[in-house]
XYZ file of C-alpha atoms in Angstrom:
766
model
C 50.553 -32.555 -82.091
C 47.289 -31.183 -80.978
C 45.964 -27.711 -80.972
C 43.460 -28.344 -77.886
C 44.823 -26.249 -74.816
C 45.703 -28.393 -71.835
C 42.919 -28.055 -69.079
C 43.855 -25.153 -66.455
C 44.464 -26.185 -63.244
C 42.642 -25.550 -60.008
C 45.409 -23.173 -59.170
C 45.089 -20.940 -62.631
C 41.606 -20.959 -62.189
C 41.683 -18.933 -58.676
C 44.525 -17.054 -60.341
C 41.976 -15.494 -63.344
C 39.375 -15.046 -60.586
C 42.073 -12.689 -58.529
C 43.029 -11.149 -62.126
C 39.037 -10.467 -62.801
C 38.973 -8.878 -59.044
C 41.797 -6.999 -59.407
C 41.468 -5.444 -63.182
C 37.752 -4.291 -61.714
C 39.303 -2.210 -58.989
C 41.795 -0.784 -61.394
C 39.278 0.421 -63.613
C 37.102 1.367 -60.843
C 33.661 -0.977 -61.590
C 32.821 -4.029 -60.401
C 33.828 -7.820 -61.367
C 33.021 -8.661 -64.456
C 30.779 -12.256 -64.642
C 32.677 -14.964 -63.875
C 31.190 -18.390 -64.160
C 31.399 -21.651 -65.906
C 31.120 -20.009 -69.549
C 33.836 -17.274 -68.834
C 35.968 -20.287 -67.628
C 35.994 -21.883 -70.488
C 36.072 -19.111 -73.193
C 39.694 -18.185 -70.930
C 40.825 -21.332 -71.188
C 40.009 -21.937 -74.903
C 38.153 -25.047 -73.556
C 35.724 -27.145 -75.208
C 33.738 -29.884 -76.423
C 34.387 -33.147 -73.865
C 36.631 -30.744 -72.179
C 33.871 -28.758 -70.424
C 32.723 -31.569 -68.557
C 36.078 -32.324 -66.679
C 36.222 -28.400 -66.626
C 32.778 -28.289 -64.966
C 33.614 -31.514 -62.653
C 37.097 -29.279 -61.289
C 35.279 -26.081 -60.380
C 32.234 -28.533 -58.506
C 35.490 -29.875 -56.932
C 36.274 -26.415 -56.077
C 33.106 -25.378 -54.543
C 33.052 -28.455 -52.269
C 36.321 -27.791 -50.970
C 35.039 -24.311 -49.786
C 37.623 -22.377 -52.011
C 35.187 -20.818 -54.418
C 31.725 -20.030 -53.769
C 28.901 -19.858 -55.998
C 26.154 -16.949 -56.453
C 24.126 -18.323 -59.421
C 26.702 -18.003 -62.451
C 28.972 -16.134 -60.510
C 31.929 -17.732 -58.825
C 34.637 -16.019 -56.453
C 37.154 -17.538 -54.233
C 35.455 -17.929 -50.361
C 35.370 -15.701 -48.038
C 35.248 -12.732 -50.743
C 33.632 -10.082 -49.657
C 31.170 -7.932 -51.611
C 32.976 -4.272 -53.108
C 30.599 -2.338 -50.659
C 29.209 -4.213 -47.248
C 28.110 -3.002 -44.151
C 30.205 -3.357 -41.019
C 31.019 -2.310 -37.398
C 33.823 -0.823 -36.128
C 35.104 -3.527 -32.662
C 38.597 -2.600 -31.925
C 42.068 -1.115 -32.722
C 45.150 -3.331 -33.443
C 48.522 -2.760 -31.781
C 49.172 -0.182 -34.078
C 45.942 1.616 -33.544
C 44.096 1.037 -36.768
C 40.541 0.674 -37.014
C 39.485 -2.781 -37.410
C 36.257 -3.731 -38.944
C 34.218 -6.879 -39.067
C 31.029 -7.334 -41.683
C 27.604 -7.072 -40.412
C 25.710 -10.387 -41.652
C 28.459 -12.821 -42.243
C 27.592 -16.310 -42.044
C 29.955 -18.028 -40.926
C 28.674 -21.510 -41.643
C 28.587 -21.217 -45.382
C 31.792 -18.352 -45.518
C 33.719 -19.298 -42.349
C 35.036 -17.358 -39.653
C 34.268 -13.555 -40.350
C 37.543 -11.611 -42.129
C 39.007 -8.637 -39.980
C 38.699 -5.348 -42.268
C 41.612 -2.719 -41.595
C 40.031 1.009 -41.868
C 41.832 3.008 -43.730
C 42.075 6.599 -42.585
C 43.283 8.979 -45.341
C 46.564 11.034 -44.398
C 45.038 14.350 -45.244
C 40.562 13.555 -45.071
C 38.532 16.132 -46.904
C 36.334 18.649 -45.550
C 33.190 16.443 -44.320
C 34.575 13.007 -44.646
C 33.359 10.939 -42.135
C 35.732 10.383 -39.583
C 35.139 6.475 -37.595
C 35.614 5.410 -34.030
C 35.218 2.466 -32.156
C 31.671 1.010 -32.088
C 30.495 2.352 -35.019
C 28.551 0.946 -38.001
C 29.135 1.867 -41.646
C 29.206 1.399 -44.697
C 32.562 0.132 -46.463
C 34.384 -0.188 -49.794
C 36.743 -2.640 -49.587
C 39.882 -3.061 -51.550
C 42.218 -6.403 -51.439
C 44.830 -6.083 -49.187
C 48.862 -5.095 -50.710
C 50.197 -8.199 -49.370
C 48.626 -11.853 -51.418
C 49.279 -13.286 -47.932
C 47.775 -10.824 -45.635
C 44.492 -12.400 -43.800
C 43.029 -8.779 -44.095
C 41.030 -6.782 -46.074
C 41.454 -3.304 -46.569
C 38.270 -0.845 -46.280
C 37.238 3.059 -46.789
C 34.511 4.197 -44.831
C 32.109 5.785 -47.401
C 29.601 6.551 -44.233
C 28.769 6.173 -41.007
C 25.880 5.232 -40.243
C 25.654 4.609 -36.455
C 27.800 6.625 -33.855
C 28.543 4.941 -30.746
C 26.761 6.075 -28.082
C 26.562 6.902 -24.355
C 23.040 6.172 -24.265
C 22.277 2.669 -22.791
C 18.885 0.865 -21.082
C 18.611 -1.134 -18.526
C 16.008 -1.840 -15.718
C 16.077 0.223 -12.776
C 16.233 -1.446 -9.242
C 15.793 0.166 -5.699
C 18.926 -1.918 -3.695
C 18.058 -0.502 -0.090
C 21.459 -0.413 1.667
C 23.586 -0.529 -1.491
C 21.510 2.039 -3.542
C 19.983 2.424 -6.320
C 21.442 -0.413 -9.314
C 20.523 -0.350 -13.064
C 20.778 -4.078 -14.760
C 21.722 -3.373 -18.723
C 19.126 -4.933 -21.046
C 21.923 -5.643 -23.266
C 23.140 -9.092 -22.028
C 26.116 -8.906 -24.084
C 27.490 -5.680 -22.249
C 30.492 -6.354 -19.756
C 29.045 -5.180 -16.702
C 26.167 -6.993 -14.741
C 25.135 -3.687 -13.294
C 25.526 0.017 -13.070
C 25.589 2.218 -9.986
C 23.494 4.560 -10.120
C 24.954 8.274 -9.337
C 23.829 10.274 -5.836
C 20.741 12.526 -6.782
C 20.503 10.722 -10.115
C 17.945 8.680 -10.146
C 15.177 10.915 -12.152
C 12.745 9.618 -10.359
C 12.638 5.974 -11.417
C 11.049 3.703 -9.545
C 11.907 -0.042 -8.755
C 11.117 -1.806 -11.865
C 11.533 1.067 -14.354
C 12.858 0.288 -17.799
C 15.097 3.720 -18.020
C 17.785 4.870 -20.525
C 21.628 5.950 -18.695
C 24.231 8.075 -19.824
C 27.716 6.984 -18.192
C 29.206 9.875 -15.528
C 32.871 7.944 -14.431
C 33.950 4.935 -12.399
C 32.851 4.702 -9.291
C 34.821 3.705 -6.067
C 33.914 0.538 -3.505
C 32.786 -1.941 -5.981
C 34.049 -0.243 -8.719
C 30.651 0.294 -10.579
C 30.156 2.166 -13.494
C 28.486 5.007 -12.479
C 25.347 6.255 -14.623
C 22.816 9.310 -14.457
C 18.919 8.442 -15.283
C 18.259 10.563 -18.402
C 14.645 9.447 -19.435
C 11.958 6.682 -17.589
C 10.779 4.762 -20.368
C 7.597 2.798 -18.352
C 7.903 -0.439 -17.113
C 8.430 -3.743 -18.940
C 5.407 -5.205 -18.691
C 3.659 -2.979 -21.705
C 5.075 -3.276 -25.523
C 6.012 -0.216 -25.690
C 8.226 -0.280 -23.464
C 9.568 -3.590 -25.058
C 9.825 -2.683 -28.758
C 11.417 0.949 -27.213
C 13.918 -1.900 -26.421
C 14.432 -3.239 -29.616
C 14.893 0.737 -31.022
C 17.612 1.554 -28.510
C 19.403 -1.442 -29.392
C 19.160 -1.501 -32.756
C 19.988 2.276 -33.222
C 16.514 2.644 -35.327
C 16.081 5.792 -36.214
C 12.424 6.414 -34.073
C 12.410 10.286 -34.691
C 12.132 12.441 -37.596
C 14.599 15.581 -37.393
C 12.866 19.170 -37.694
C 13.495 19.663 -41.380
C 12.015 16.634 -42.825
C 8.994 17.165 -40.664
C 9.229 20.743 -41.865
C 9.581 19.362 -45.484
C 6.643 16.993 -45.092
C 4.396 19.731 -44.309
C 5.010 21.416 -47.095
C 4.599 19.274 -49.734
C 1.502 19.632 -51.419
C 0.167 16.148 -53.589
C -0.004 17.326 -57.387
C -2.955 17.909 -59.439
C -4.049 16.212 -63.403
C -1.523 17.748 -64.966
C 0.918 15.359 -66.842
C -1.661 12.570 -65.722
C -4.014 10.243 -66.992
C -7.175 10.395 -65.220
C -8.286 7.459 -64.324
C -10.652 8.418 -60.595
C -13.571 6.960 -62.730
C -11.779 3.318 -62.827
C -13.105 1.131 -59.651
C -10.033 0.922 -58.056
C -10.255 -0.555 -54.290
C -7.942 -1.395 -51.929
C -7.750 -5.063 -49.786
C -5.738 -4.786 -46.494
C -5.571 -5.879 -43.136
C -8.332 -4.316 -41.033
C -6.283 -1.641 -38.833
C -3.640 -0.442 -41.532
C -3.104 2.534 -41.854
C -1.428 3.408 -44.849
C -2.592 1.659 -48.178
C -0.156 1.242 -50.750
C -1.605 -0.097 -53.802
C -5.100 -0.757 -55.058
C -6.031 -3.279 -57.726
C -9.299 -3.555 -60.432
C -10.020 -6.692 -63.254
C -12.441 -7.072 -66.020
C -12.305 -9.592 -68.679
C -10.417 -8.808 -71.682
C -12.870 -7.467 -75.215
C -9.753 -8.299 -77.601
C -10.454 -10.618 -79.897
C -6.576 -12.387 -79.964
C -6.863 -12.856 -75.818
C -10.205 -15.243 -75.258
C -10.797 -15.502 -71.787
C -8.033 -13.298 -70.851
C -8.428 -10.083 -68.185
C -7.005 -6.803 -67.872
C -5.504 -6.377 -64.105
C -4.583 -2.622 -62.990
C -2.453 -2.202 -60.241
C -2.023 1.378 -59.234
C 0.962 2.210 -56.449
C 0.530 5.367 -54.519
C 2.875 7.962 -56.395
C 5.425 8.968 -53.161
C 8.083 9.919 -55.913
C 5.852 12.365 -56.592
C 5.651 14.015 -52.926
C 9.496 12.405 -52.147
C 12.096 14.476 -54.145
C 15.659 12.868 -54.683
C 17.907 14.899 -52.001
C 15.789 16.491 -50.068
C 15.488 16.032 -46.310
C 12.578 13.328 -46.506
C 14.927 11.444 -48.872
C 18.104 11.379 -46.994
C 16.275 10.228 -44.045
C 13.591 7.445 -45.977
C 17.305 6.108 -46.846
C 19.096 5.937 -43.570
C 15.844 4.610 -42.130
C 15.490 2.204 -45.248
C 12.263 0.664 -44.535
C 9.140 0.630 -42.005
C 9.503 -1.181 -38.708
C 6.490 -3.009 -37.479
C 5.426 -3.751 -33.962
C 2.135 -5.346 -32.309
C 1.377 -2.042 -31.656
C 2.597 0.334 -34.112
C 5.145 1.071 -36.645
C 8.261 2.935 -36.895
C 7.510 4.674 -40.437
C 10.181 5.256 -43.004
C 8.558 8.373 -43.586
C 6.389 11.120 -41.700
C 2.443 10.433 -41.396
C 1.870 13.381 -43.826
C 3.243 11.176 -46.188
C 2.749 7.859 -45.203
C -0.709 7.698 -43.886
C -1.971 10.772 -46.304
C -0.515 12.064 -48.791
C 0.846 9.015 -49.941
C -1.600 6.976 -49.471
C -4.269 5.589 -51.336
C -7.608 6.675 -49.103
C -11.337 6.114 -50.457
C -12.976 8.217 -51.986
C -9.961 11.205 -52.625
C -8.137 12.145 -55.485
C -4.203 10.586 -55.204
C -1.553 9.960 -57.334
C -0.709 7.066 -58.469
C 1.776 5.063 -60.918
C -0.195 2.110 -62.722
C 0.303 -0.810 -64.556
C -1.801 -2.618 -66.524
C -1.179 -6.290 -67.366
C -2.927 -8.196 -69.838
C -2.982 -11.745 -68.861
C -4.511 -14.753 -71.155
C -6.850 -17.506 -69.892
C -4.111 -19.338 -68.792
C -3.098 -16.379 -66.151
C 0.436 -15.637 -68.243
C 0.965 -12.502 -68.159
C 1.234 -11.112 -71.972
C 1.976 -7.597 -72.188
C 2.279 -4.471 -69.629
C 2.304 -0.910 -69.484
C 3.266 1.923 -67.341
C 0.815 4.981 -66.674
C 1.543 7.886 -64.230
C -2.633 8.670 -63.075
C -4.682 10.507 -60.844
C -6.963 7.667 -59.081
C -9.468 7.316 -56.676
C -10.063 4.334 -54.538
C -13.847 3.659 -54.618
C -13.390 1.541 -51.466
C -11.348 0.583 -48.728
C -11.854 -3.290 -47.950
C -10.261 -5.571 -45.920
C -9.388 -9.285 -46.271
C -12.296 -10.952 -44.548
C -14.110 -8.397 -45.193
C -13.522 -8.876 -49.191
C -13.583 -12.714 -48.859
C -17.026 -13.214 -46.822
C -18.690 -11.341 -50.323
C -17.230 -13.702 -52.410
C -18.728 -16.418 -50.158
C -22.253 -15.423 -49.941
C -21.575 -12.943 -47.474
C -21.538 -9.349 -48.665
C -21.641 -6.363 -46.335
C -23.529 -2.880 -46.959
C -19.980 -1.929 -48.654
C -19.245 -4.825 -50.597
C -22.439 -5.880 -51.869
C -22.457 -3.319 -54.731
C -19.502 -4.093 -55.549
C -19.553 -7.687 -56.014
C -20.480 -8.329 -59.541
C -19.093 -5.047 -61.216
C -15.626 -5.455 -59.043
C -14.744 -7.959 -56.630
C -16.173 -10.879 -58.851
C -13.859 -10.103 -62.167
C -10.753 -9.776 -59.844
C -11.273 -13.065 -58.045
C -11.576 -14.479 -61.577
C -8.267 -13.021 -63.168
C -6.932 -14.143 -59.598
C -8.144 -18.189 -60.166
C -6.540 -17.710 -63.925
C -3.051 -16.596 -62.187
C -3.227 -19.860 -59.877
C -2.631 -21.705 -63.348
C -0.108 -19.871 -64.261
C 1.747 -20.126 -60.743
C 1.588 -23.753 -60.918
C 3.402 -24.176 -63.995
C 6.195 -21.685 -62.582
C 6.603 -24.059 -59.229
C 7.275 -21.185 -56.424
C 8.839 -22.464 -53.177
C 5.668 -23.040 -51.172
C 6.256 -23.608 -47.951
C 3.893 -24.260 -44.998
C 5.049 -21.858 -42.044
C 2.186 -19.545 -41.082
C 2.940 -16.241 -39.316
C 1.433 -15.823 -36.092
C 0.134 -12.466 -34.800
C -0.001 -11.230 -31.239
C -3.294 -9.270 -30.056
C -2.916 -6.648 -27.365
C -4.460 -5.364 -24.239
C -5.958 -2.116 -24.174
C -3.051 -1.464 -21.788
C -0.194 -2.799 -24.273
C 0.153 -6.047 -22.396
C -0.456 -9.708 -24.499
C -3.730 -10.634 -24.742
C -3.246 -13.980 -26.863
C -1.689 -15.140 -29.880
C -3.413 -16.129 -32.764
C -2.324 -18.037 -36.718
C -4.470 -15.867 -39.017
C -6.789 -17.803 -41.521
C -5.527 -17.299 -45.317
C -7.596 -16.315 -47.019
C -7.669 -16.088 -51.152
C -8.038 -12.456 -50.611
C -4.820 -12.891 -49.148
C -3.288 -14.631 -52.076
C -4.645 -13.020 -54.323
C -3.691 -9.466 -53.887
C 0.606 -10.969 -53.263
C -0.583 -12.724 -57.097
C -1.420 -9.192 -58.524
C 1.430 -7.659 -56.381
C 4.445 -10.080 -58.011
C 3.087 -9.623 -61.779
C 3.384 -6.197 -61.084
C 7.302 -6.342 -59.699
C 7.762 -8.355 -62.638
C 6.938 -6.046 -64.807
C 8.757 -3.478 -63.090
C 11.777 -5.118 -63.959
C 11.167 -6.281 -67.148
C 10.164 -2.749 -68.498
C 13.373 -1.117 -66.468
C 15.781 -3.844 -68.090
C 14.146 -3.226 -71.921
C 14.940 0.241 -71.747
C 18.579 -0.874 -70.499
C 17.734 1.529 -66.765
C 19.749 0.429 -63.423
C 17.957 -0.864 -61.084
C 17.706 -2.089 -57.775
C 16.941 -5.918 -58.023
C 14.690 -8.003 -55.585
C 17.262 -10.866 -55.177
C 17.503 -14.442 -53.632
C 19.950 -17.483 -54.202
C 19.779 -20.705 -54.280
C 21.061 -22.912 -51.671
C 24.856 -23.882 -51.373
C 26.015 -27.023 -51.920
C 27.026 -27.393 -48.055
C 23.771 -26.940 -47.214
C 22.009 -28.713 -50.438
C 24.494 -31.784 -49.272
C 23.413 -31.138 -45.208
C 19.673 -31.311 -46.105
C 20.655 -34.487 -48.531
C 21.516 -36.414 -45.516
C 18.536 -35.435 -42.949
C 16.376 -36.176 -45.953
C 18.042 -39.706 -45.738
C 17.213 -40.392 -42.545
C 13.711 -40.337 -42.941
C 14.213 -42.505 -46.232
C 13.696 -39.465 -49.172
C 16.811 -39.788 -51.408
C 18.017 -37.158 -53.256
C 20.571 -38.299 -56.795
C 24.152 -37.308 -55.531
C 24.358 -33.712 -57.268
C 21.514 -33.615 -57.953
C 21.021 -29.314 -58.383
C 17.410 -28.580 -56.968
C 15.059 -26.043 -58.217
C 11.782 -25.335 -56.447
C 9.905 -27.744 -58.116
C 11.910 -30.681 -56.641
C 11.917 -28.552 -53.277
C 8.175 -28.237 -53.536
C 7.804 -32.430 -54.403
C 9.911 -33.261 -51.124
C 6.989 -31.631 -49.116
C 4.286 -32.605 -51.141
C 5.811 -36.396 -49.970
C 5.808 -35.399 -46.499
C 2.316 -33.828 -46.531
C 0.279 -35.001 -43.548
C 2.188 -37.165 -42.276
C 4.900 -37.250 -39.115
C 7.353 -35.488 -40.897
C 5.660 -32.232 -42.295
C 6.692 -30.085 -39.822
C 10.423 -31.240 -39.960
C 10.637 -31.583 -43.170
C 9.474 -27.896 -44.250
C 11.333 -26.398 -40.770
C 14.974 -27.820 -42.888
C 13.899 -26.907 -45.935
C 13.178 -23.586 -44.855
C 16.638 -23.314 -43.072
C 18.084 -24.617 -46.033
C 17.542 -21.376 -47.864
C 19.136 -18.314 -48.478
C 18.215 -15.175 -47.532
C 16.901 -12.668 -50.090
C 18.801 -9.436 -50.081
C 18.836 -6.082 -52.866
C 21.316 -6.111 -55.183
C 21.689 -3.736 -58.028
C 23.549 -6.816 -59.550
C 20.352 -9.512 -60.962
C 20.414 -13.104 -60.296
C 17.289 -13.925 -59.816
C 14.776 -14.626 -57.261
C 15.460 -18.497 -56.287
C 12.125 -18.748 -53.774
C 9.871 -17.353 -56.741
C 11.422 -19.404 -59.530
C 11.519 -15.559 -61.376
C 14.749 -14.803 -63.439
C 13.973 -11.063 -62.594
C 11.812 -9.417 -59.875
C 11.753 -5.890 -58.361
C 10.405 -4.239 -55.800
C 7.555 -1.877 -56.743
C 4.911 -2.278 -55.027
C 5.609 -0.450 -51.595
C 6.858 2.723 -51.970
C 5.662 4.310 -49.103
C 7.602 1.679 -46.132
C 10.641 0.902 -48.602
C 12.952 2.533 -50.239
C 13.692 0.003 -52.314
C 10.924 0.527 -54.586
C 10.664 4.400 -54.255
C 14.308 3.849 -56.098
C 12.374 1.531 -58.690
C 9.731 4.080 -59.285
C 12.011 6.693 -59.910
C 13.676 4.726 -62.239
C 10.679 3.723 -64.110
C 9.535 7.507 -64.342
C 12.880 8.284 -65.887
C 13.165 5.211 -68.248
C 9.644 5.672 -69.228
C 9.230 9.388 -69.635
C 6.642 10.171 -66.804
C 7.731 13.363 -65.296
C 11.285 15.047 -64.141
C 11.035 14.052 -60.920
C 12.925 10.448 -61.695
C 15.922 8.884 -61.200
C 19.093 10.958 -60.852
C 22.220 9.510 -62.581
C 23.294 6.863 -60.533
C 26.356 4.946 -61.277
C 26.240 0.961 -60.817
C 28.729 1.715 -58.058
C 25.772 4.152 -55.843
C 23.478 2.126 -56.917
C 25.005 -0.805 -55.065
C 25.596 0.966 -51.536
C 22.081 2.217 -51.818
C 21.193 -1.932 -51.724
C 23.603 -2.527 -49.551
C 22.562 -0.111 -46.750
C 18.954 -1.026 -47.651
C 19.613 -4.675 -46.702
C 21.434 -3.894 -43.833
C 18.234 -1.636 -42.565
C 16.102 -4.520 -43.512
C 17.782 -7.039 -41.191
C 18.090 -4.702 -38.563
C 13.904 -4.356 -39.105
C 13.842 -7.993 -38.930
C 15.897 -8.424 -35.976
C 13.993 -5.821 -33.829
C 10.713 -7.398 -34.488
C 11.639 -10.627 -33.537
C 12.950 -9.876 -30.321
C 10.227 -7.642 -29.528
C 7.834 -10.595 -30.159
C 10.601 -12.356 -27.986
C 10.243 -9.982 -24.776
C 6.876 -10.059 -25.463
C 5.998 -13.483 -24.483
C 8.499 -13.694 -22.438
C 6.950 -10.825 -20.070
C 3.516 -12.728 -20.793
C 4.871 -16.025 -19.181
C 6.965 -14.770 -16.880
C 4.042 -15.483 -14.031
C 3.874 -18.885 -15.402
C 6.750 -20.432 -13.874
C 6.433 -23.801 -13.448
C 3.434 -24.792 -15.952
C 3.425 -27.261 -18.813
C 2.839 -26.438 -22.127
C 3.303 -28.561 -25.551
C 5.048 -27.552 -28.287
C 7.636 -28.624 -31.098
C 11.602 -29.153 -30.839
C 12.387 -26.441 -33.690
C 16.561 -26.535 -32.816
C 18.661 -29.162 -31.851
C 22.362 -27.762 -30.539
C 25.372 -29.552 -28.644
C 24.057 -27.846 -25.975
C 20.665 -28.754 -25.851
C 17.008 -28.538 -27.582
C 15.057 -25.669 -28.549
C 11.441 -25.823 -28.469
C 8.587 -23.885 -29.776
C 5.304 -23.231 -27.915
C 2.453 -24.312 -29.474
C -0.105 -21.991 -27.241
C 2.188 -18.968 -27.950
C 4.909 -19.800 -30.402
C 7.625 -18.850 -28.272
C 11.009 -20.235 -28.237
C 12.886 -21.421 -25.456
C 15.989 -24.131 -24.472
C 16.569 -27.257 -22.923
C 20.343 -27.525 -21.604
C 21.352 -31.270 -23.150
C 22.292 -31.485 -18.950
C 18.893 -31.405 -18.563
C 17.286 -34.204 -20.957
C 17.939 -37.165 -18.293
C 19.561 -39.079 -16.004
C 22.039 -39.992 -19.134
C 24.237 -38.730 -21.654
C 23.027 -37.327 -24.623
C 24.881 -37.665 -27.849
C 24.316 -35.024 -30.936
C 23.562 -36.694 -34.621
C 23.894 -33.435 -36.922
C 22.757 -35.652 -39.954
C 19.405 -37.285 -37.874
C 18.748 -33.349 -36.435
C 18.884 -35.428 -33.136
C 19.885 -36.299 -29.606
C 20.395 -39.694 -28.855
C 19.964 -41.339 -25.403
C 23.347 -43.307 -25.080
C 21.743 -45.718 -22.478
C 18.127 -45.857 -23.229
C 18.644 -44.584 -27.387
C 15.799 -42.236 -25.913
C 15.564 -39.542 -29.054
C 14.060 -36.035 -29.243
C 14.824 -34.412 -33.176
C 13.661 -31.775 -34.980
C 10.108 -31.216 -35.166
C 9.148 -34.079 -32.900
C 5.982 -32.713 -30.018
C 7.448 -32.284 -26.777
C 5.810 -31.523 -22.631
C 7.677 -29.277 -21.258
C 7.576 -27.510 -18.290
C 8.593 -23.881 -17.857
C 11.671 -23.286 -15.459
C 12.323 -19.574 -16.084
C 11.576 -16.773 -17.838
C 14.519 -13.422 -18.716
C 11.637 -10.794 -20.032
C 14.692 -8.648 -20.954
C 16.527 -11.168 -22.737
C 13.387 -12.472 -24.122
C 14.626 -16.052 -23.125
C 12.609 -19.041 -22.072
C 14.043 -22.171 -20.226
C 12.249 -25.418 -20.265
C 12.507 -28.863 -18.724
C 11.282 -32.211 -20.707
C 8.088 -33.576 -18.744
C 7.882 -37.303 -18.713
C 11.392 -37.177 -21.034
C 9.972 -38.996 -24.243
C 8.811 -37.353 -26.949
C 5.555 -37.912 -29.187
C 4.325 -37.450 -31.811
C 0.740 -36.559 -33.539
C -1.243 -39.227 -35.737
C -0.480 -39.984 -39.204
C -2.909 -37.619 -41.454
C -5.180 -36.587 -38.421
C -3.860 -32.760 -38.945
C -3.900 -33.012 -34.807
C -0.047 -30.944 -35.225
C -1.259 -28.215 -37.391
C -2.403 -25.720 -34.476
C 1.314 -26.502 -33.182
C 3.433 -25.531 -36.774
C 6.423 -23.686 -36.026
C 6.368 -19.759 -36.999
C 9.372 -19.239 -39.633
C 11.016 -16.308 -39.367
C 10.477 -13.428 -41.573
C 10.721 -15.204 -44.646
C 13.074 -14.779 -47.772
C 11.490 -17.260 -50.269
C 7.998 -16.118 -50.864
C 6.557 -12.164 -51.959
C 3.810 -11.434 -49.383
C 2.179 -8.399 -49.077
C 2.125 -7.741 -45.785
C 4.400 -6.209 -42.887
C 6.572 -8.700 -43.397
C 9.522 -8.172 -46.077
C 10.880 -10.629 -48.396
């Protein structure tokens, strides 16, 4: 009789996962990592049977029964232990019901219902949630395994339901003033304005209103104007819509401001004196906050011929914002700074963000620095962290530094060219070799920038040129972030990682089906790494498919996030990665700074004692704040451009199909990057069939094809500035493609959503 145990059944594997989660709950800890190796060990699977077990696990993934997050397998639809959710309703028993805020229905199925558990005897000061609240919830499995819902207890109320609403004031003449809600999800088409409640608003004004009861006659909700926010044609009013609708804290609390004014920057005591080192900042020309400064010299060590010593100094915000203070509490609520075309909603008050915490030129500033020793091949050999006092020797703009390297120095850069800039560029050129060997995902989807007039309206939309100066800073910041994660892991110090999961099997299958339609075949079951994606992109470079494939590859990727567990960064192809370089504008970086201070014994203001669960809560909150900021920034751009184009209804534009659905086509205009929609019913005088694998709409009579990535001439039919929506109609009914290899299509490349696959040192988060 064989001593080899039989292979487990699928039900037994799922039962193991359930026990793993239940035991973790009983012990008050996170579930243990449960991957192929752990499952094989649990069931005693050895030798050739491991291949069969691997096949079974892949089948469970394909069936959608389990999902994989790097090496951790768990039942599909299972929620992490802490999530951000919105309380949407009450059930028949009066219990509060919530749904996760950012649930990927395409990947995970319908969003689960979460019943909010309210303690019978709540502790004094415990949060009291209600419908409309956005809350941080700790999840527990439902008592009955057959239940389709989970149980959650509110840890913190992030935003409360508010009576204040935004709308556009209209003078309706005989029927009186009305307000149209800006939020198109609002049930009402219009609100009535109570007598003497117009607040002096004029027709077309953006206003904030509060409900005061229901009216009679038409049954309209009556409101009172509590604030006039200006006309909708200005960026300030449009960004205000995003701020209000996404509950972004835009006004600092008085105690936070008072605390910021009282902060005194530390001096040299307990720090290394780096003020003589010619560190420089390189940023956008309009930057007010300067997180980082850089310096490089050839390494003179005999054991590192051709190598470099690169110094990256980061503003020491941890010395200015102490844990548990009003500044710290509000920074956590905000999570990050939010950037709009005309300004910023900062994470920290200006006293910190643009003054004491900003590495201004010729001013002493505290910093946390990392010294990176690079080999001639650009690989990092070692690193060390230092708490320093520094003085930036120059404030440079990207184009200014690049011009100096390209032979056109100005009065500021000429003295810095040989001693500072050329060594920086030499070190950067070395890193390009190491980067090429690492093979991060290399999508070609440049960002657009809106330029405003002095009045705050859109002047034009440009695609800023990507320079080596940008890439230099990005690569040095990535190296510093990797060093931070490695240093903390070496000390066993818990931290918040920046993580990016690999694409799911479902998304890879859809990508494979699409690539097959343009003659690119992937091996069945092939595991794609960034290098394989880059090979696909290289095959379509300068062809008619280039834009299309870049877009589809982007959509196959997961979204980056913050986590207390490390599952690596797929897009950057890095095993460990933490955000360290922007503590002025990202709370995650501030946590990493504090962790380094504690782990390396660099001061008394390090990270306080925190359990893994508490770090996971912080990571969940700041990930949600990041997604909130991304949505607000994107919607502001959409509304601003829709307003800009509102007086051009009837005009003809060239664009590119950026999305194909059963209901119609999404088009992105070449000129402005504006997104609009073409209903399927308006494509022509025939029925168009949606072919998902081809990402196309195909005419059943003429076989006319509208496919993702195709160029098309469209007419603007309607502009809805409130919603940031545009509706187009196809001109001529046929698509056209740019000639192969001419680069004709390059100005019309689609604008990517804020990137999650790369880590750029820009105003976007990745």
